[in-house]
PDB file of C-alpha atoms in Angstrom:
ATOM      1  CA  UNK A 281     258.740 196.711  -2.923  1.00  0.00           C
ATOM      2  CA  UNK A 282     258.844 194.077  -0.141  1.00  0.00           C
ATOM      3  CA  UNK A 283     255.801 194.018   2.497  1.00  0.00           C
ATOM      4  CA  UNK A 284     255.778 196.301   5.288  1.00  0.00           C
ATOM      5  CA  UNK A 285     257.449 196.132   8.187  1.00  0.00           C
ATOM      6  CA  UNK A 286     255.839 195.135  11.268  1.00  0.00           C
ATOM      7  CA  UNK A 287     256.795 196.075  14.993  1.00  0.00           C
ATOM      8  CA  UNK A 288     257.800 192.998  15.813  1.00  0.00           C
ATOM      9  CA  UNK A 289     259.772 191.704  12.772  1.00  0.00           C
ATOM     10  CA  UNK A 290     262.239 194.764  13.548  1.00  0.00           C
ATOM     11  CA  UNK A 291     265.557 193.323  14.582  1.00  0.00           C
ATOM     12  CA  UNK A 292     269.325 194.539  15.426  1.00  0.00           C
ATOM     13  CA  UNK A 293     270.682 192.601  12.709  1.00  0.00           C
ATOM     14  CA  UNK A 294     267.816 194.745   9.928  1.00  0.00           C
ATOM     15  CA  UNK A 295     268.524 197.861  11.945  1.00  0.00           C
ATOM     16  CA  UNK A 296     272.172 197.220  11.322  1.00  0.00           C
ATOM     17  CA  UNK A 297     271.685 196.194   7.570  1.00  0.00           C
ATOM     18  CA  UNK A 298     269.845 199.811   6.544  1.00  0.00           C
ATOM     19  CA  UNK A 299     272.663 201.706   8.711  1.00  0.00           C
ATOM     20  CA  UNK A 300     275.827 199.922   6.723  1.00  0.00           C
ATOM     21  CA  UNK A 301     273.832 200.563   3.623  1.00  0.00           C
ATOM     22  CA  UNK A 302     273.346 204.497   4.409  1.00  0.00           C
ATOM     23  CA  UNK A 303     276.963 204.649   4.783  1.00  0.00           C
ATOM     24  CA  UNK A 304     277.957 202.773   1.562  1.00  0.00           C
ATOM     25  CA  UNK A 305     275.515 204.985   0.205  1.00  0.00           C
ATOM     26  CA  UNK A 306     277.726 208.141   1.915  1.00  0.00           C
ATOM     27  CA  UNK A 307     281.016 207.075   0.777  1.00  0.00           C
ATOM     28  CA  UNK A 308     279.840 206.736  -2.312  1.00  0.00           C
ATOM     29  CA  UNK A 309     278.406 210.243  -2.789  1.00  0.00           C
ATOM     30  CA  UNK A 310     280.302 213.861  -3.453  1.00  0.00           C
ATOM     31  CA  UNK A 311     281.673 216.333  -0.716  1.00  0.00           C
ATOM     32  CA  UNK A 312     278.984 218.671  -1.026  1.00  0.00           C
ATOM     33  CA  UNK A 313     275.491 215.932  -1.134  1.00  0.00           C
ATOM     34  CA  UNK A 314     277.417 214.602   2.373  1.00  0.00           C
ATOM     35  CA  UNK A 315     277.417 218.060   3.595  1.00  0.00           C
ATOM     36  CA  UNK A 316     273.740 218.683   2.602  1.00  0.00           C
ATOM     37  CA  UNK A 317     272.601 215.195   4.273  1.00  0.00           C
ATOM     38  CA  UNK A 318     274.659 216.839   7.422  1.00  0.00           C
ATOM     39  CA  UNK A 319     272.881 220.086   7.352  1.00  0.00           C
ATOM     40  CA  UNK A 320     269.645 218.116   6.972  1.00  0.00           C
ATOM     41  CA  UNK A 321     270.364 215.605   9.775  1.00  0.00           C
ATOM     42  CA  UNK A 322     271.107 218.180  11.943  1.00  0.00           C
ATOM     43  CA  UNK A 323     268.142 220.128  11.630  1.00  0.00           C
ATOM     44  CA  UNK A 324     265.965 216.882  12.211  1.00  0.00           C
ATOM     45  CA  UNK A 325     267.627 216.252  15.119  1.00  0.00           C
ATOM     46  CA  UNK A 326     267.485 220.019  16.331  1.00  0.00           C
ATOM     47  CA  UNK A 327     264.221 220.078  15.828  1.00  0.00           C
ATOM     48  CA  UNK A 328     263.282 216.362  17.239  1.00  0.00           C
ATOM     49  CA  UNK A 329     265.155 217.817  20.994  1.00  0.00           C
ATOM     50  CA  UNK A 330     263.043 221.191  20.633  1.00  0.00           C
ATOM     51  CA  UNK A 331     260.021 219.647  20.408  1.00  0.00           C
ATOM     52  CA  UNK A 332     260.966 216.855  23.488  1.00  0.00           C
ATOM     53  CA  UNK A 333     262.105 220.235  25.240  1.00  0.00           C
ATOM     54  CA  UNK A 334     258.787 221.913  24.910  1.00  0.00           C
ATOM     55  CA  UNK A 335     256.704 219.273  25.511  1.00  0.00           C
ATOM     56  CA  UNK A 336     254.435 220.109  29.268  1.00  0.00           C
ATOM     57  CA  UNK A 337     254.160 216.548  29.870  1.00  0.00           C
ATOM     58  CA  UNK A 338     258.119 216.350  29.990  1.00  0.00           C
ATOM     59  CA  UNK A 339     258.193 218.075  33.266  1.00  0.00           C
ATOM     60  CA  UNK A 340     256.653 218.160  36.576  1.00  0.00           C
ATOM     61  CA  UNK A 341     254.946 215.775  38.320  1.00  0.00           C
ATOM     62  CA  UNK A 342     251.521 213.179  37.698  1.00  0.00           C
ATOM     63  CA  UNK A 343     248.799 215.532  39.368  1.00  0.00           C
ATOM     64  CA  UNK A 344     249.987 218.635  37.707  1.00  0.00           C
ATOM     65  CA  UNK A 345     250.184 220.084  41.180  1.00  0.00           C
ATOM     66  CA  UNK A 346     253.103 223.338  41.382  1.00  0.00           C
ATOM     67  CA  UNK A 347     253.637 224.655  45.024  1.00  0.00           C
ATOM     68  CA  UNK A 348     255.946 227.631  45.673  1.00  0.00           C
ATOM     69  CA  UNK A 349     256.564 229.468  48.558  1.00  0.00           C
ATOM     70  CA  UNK A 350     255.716 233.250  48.722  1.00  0.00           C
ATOM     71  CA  UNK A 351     258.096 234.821  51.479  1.00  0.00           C
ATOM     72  CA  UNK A 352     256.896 238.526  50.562  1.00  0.00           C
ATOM     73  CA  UNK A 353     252.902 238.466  51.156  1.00  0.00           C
ATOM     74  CA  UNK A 354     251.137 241.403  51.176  1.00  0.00           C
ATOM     75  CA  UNK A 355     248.990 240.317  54.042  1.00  0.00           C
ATOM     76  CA  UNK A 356     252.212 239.734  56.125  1.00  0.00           C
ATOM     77  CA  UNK A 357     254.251 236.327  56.901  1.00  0.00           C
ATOM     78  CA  UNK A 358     254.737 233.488  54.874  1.00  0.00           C
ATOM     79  CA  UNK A 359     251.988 232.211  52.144  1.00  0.00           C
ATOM     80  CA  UNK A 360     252.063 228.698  50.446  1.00  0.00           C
ATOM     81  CA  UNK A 361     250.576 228.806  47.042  1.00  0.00           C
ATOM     82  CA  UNK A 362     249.461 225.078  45.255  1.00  0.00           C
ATOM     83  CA  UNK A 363     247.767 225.387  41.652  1.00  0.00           C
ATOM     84  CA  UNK A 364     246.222 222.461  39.306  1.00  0.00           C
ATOM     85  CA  UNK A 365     248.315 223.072  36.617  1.00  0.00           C
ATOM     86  CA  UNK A 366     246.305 220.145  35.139  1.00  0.00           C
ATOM     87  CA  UNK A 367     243.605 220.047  33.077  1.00  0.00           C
ATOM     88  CA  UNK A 368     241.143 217.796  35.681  1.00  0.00           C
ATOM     89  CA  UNK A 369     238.982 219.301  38.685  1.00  0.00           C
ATOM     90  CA  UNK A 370     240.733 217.699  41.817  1.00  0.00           C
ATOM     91  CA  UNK A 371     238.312 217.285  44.543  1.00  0.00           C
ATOM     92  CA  UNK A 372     238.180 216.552  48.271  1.00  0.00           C
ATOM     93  CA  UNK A 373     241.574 218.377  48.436  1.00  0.00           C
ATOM     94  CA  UNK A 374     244.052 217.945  51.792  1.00  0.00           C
ATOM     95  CA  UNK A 375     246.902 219.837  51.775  1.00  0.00           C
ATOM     96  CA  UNK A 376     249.134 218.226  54.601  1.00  0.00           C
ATOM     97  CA  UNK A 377     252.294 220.266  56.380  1.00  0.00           C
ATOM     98  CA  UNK A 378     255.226 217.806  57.680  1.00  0.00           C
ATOM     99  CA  UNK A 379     252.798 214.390  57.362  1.00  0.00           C
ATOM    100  CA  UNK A 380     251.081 216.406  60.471  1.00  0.00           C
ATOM    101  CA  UNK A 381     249.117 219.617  59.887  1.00  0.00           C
ATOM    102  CA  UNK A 382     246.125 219.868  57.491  1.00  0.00           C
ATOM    103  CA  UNK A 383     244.098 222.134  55.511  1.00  0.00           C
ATOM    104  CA  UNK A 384     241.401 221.098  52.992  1.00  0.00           C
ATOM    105  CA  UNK A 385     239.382 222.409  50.268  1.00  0.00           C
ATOM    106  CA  UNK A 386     236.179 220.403  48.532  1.00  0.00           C
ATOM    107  CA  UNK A 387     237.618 221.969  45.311  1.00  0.00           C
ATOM    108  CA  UNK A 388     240.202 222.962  43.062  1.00  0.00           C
ATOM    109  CA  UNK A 389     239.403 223.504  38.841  1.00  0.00           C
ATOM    110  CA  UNK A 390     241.999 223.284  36.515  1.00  0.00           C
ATOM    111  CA  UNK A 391     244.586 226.307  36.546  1.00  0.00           C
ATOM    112  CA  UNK A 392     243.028 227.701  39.892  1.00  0.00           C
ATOM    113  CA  UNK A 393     245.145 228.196  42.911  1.00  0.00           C
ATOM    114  CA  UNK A 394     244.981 227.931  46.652  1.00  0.00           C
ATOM    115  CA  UNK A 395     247.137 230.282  48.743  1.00  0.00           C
ATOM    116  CA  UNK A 396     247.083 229.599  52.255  1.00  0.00           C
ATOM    117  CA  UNK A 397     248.889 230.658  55.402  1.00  0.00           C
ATOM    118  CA  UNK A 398     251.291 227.510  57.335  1.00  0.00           C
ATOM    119  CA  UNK A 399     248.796 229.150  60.851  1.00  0.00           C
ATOM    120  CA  UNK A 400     245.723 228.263  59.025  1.00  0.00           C
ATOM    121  CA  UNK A 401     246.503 224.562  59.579  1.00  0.00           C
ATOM    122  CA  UNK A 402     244.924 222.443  61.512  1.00  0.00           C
ATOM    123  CA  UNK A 403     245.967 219.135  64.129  1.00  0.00           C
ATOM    124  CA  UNK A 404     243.245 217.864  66.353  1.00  0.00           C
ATOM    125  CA  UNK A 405     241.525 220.935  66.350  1.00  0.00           C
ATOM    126  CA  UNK A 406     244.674 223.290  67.011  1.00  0.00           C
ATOM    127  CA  UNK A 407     246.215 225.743  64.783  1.00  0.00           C
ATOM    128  CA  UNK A 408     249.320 225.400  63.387  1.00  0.00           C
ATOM    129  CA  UNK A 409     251.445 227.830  65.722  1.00  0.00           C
ATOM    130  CA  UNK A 410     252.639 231.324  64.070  1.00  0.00           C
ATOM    131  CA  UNK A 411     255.957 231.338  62.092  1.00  0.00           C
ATOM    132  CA  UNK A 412     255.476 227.671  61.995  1.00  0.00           C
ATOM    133  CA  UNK A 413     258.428 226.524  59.135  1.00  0.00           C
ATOM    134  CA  UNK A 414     257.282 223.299  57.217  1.00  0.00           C
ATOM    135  CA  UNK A 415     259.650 221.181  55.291  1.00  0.00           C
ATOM    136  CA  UNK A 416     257.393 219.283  53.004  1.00  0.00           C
ATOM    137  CA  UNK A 417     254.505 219.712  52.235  1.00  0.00           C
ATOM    138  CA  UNK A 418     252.090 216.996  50.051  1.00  0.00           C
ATOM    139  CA  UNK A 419     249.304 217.547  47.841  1.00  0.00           C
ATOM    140  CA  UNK A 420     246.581 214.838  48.223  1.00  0.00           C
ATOM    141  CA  UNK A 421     243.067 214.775  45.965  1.00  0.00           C
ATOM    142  CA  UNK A 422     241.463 212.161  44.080  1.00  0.00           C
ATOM    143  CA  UNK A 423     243.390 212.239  41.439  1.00  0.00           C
ATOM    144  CA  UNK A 424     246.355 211.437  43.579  1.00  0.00           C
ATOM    145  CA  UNK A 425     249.153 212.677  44.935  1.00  0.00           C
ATOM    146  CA  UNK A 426     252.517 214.658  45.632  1.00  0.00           C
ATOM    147  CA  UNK A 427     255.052 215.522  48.002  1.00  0.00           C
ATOM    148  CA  UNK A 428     256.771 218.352  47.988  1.00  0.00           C
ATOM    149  CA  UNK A 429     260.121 219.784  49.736  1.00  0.00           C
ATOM    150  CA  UNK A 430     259.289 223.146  51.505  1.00  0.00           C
ATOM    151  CA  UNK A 431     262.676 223.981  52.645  1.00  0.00           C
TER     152      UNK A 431
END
């Protein structure tokens, strides 16, 4: 058995080598161990997709931040809901409406939400007028941050 290969000694031409092999190795073989090495490759690579599919990591954005808009509030009008979906405490929290209107929170743990009302904020001192309609709103803490489209 030759050494190990090492990360760097990997080349097309080796790569290429192994795959012509594999086939020869193919051709050589019966009907039924091709269909069995089918069966088998397909299941690897089944399985390799299912477990890129499921992955949380694949999805989403860097601050784990999810925003959705809830049109049907029980307290009447329009509620904006933002959870940390991620795993770190965000802190010193500014949600901001349009690049304009702001609302902040010291705190947010992981997997806790805020759900807040576009009136509630704020612009040099002023509310945010009722039945105000944002169309972005971004998420900014320091563990960084995202923008998203409201509308």
């Amino acid at each position: 058995m030759g050494a190990p290969l090492q990360p760097a000694s990997v080349s097309i031409g080796r790569i290429r080598e192994v795959l012509d092999g594999v086939v020869r190795h193919l051709r050589a073989t019966d009907r039924f161990s091709r269909m069995r090495t089918a069966i088998v490759a397909a299941w690897v690579l089944v399985s390799v997709a299912t477990v890129f599919a499921s992955c949380p990591g694949s999805r989403g954005n860097s601050l784990g931040a999810e925003f959705q808009v809830l049109s049907d509030s029980f307290v009447g009008g329009e509620q904006l809901l933002v959870r940390n979906e991620s795993n770190d405490t965000w802190r010193d929290v500014v949600l901001t409406l349009d690049g304009d209107w702001r609302y902040e929170q010291r705190v947010l743990r992981p997997h806790e939400r805020i759900v807040v009302s576009p009136s509630r904020f704020q612009r040099r001192g002023e509310s945010a007028p009722e039945g105000y309609l944002p169309r972005t709103l971004e998420v900014e803490c320091d563990q960084g941050s995202h923008t998203f489209k409201v509308r």
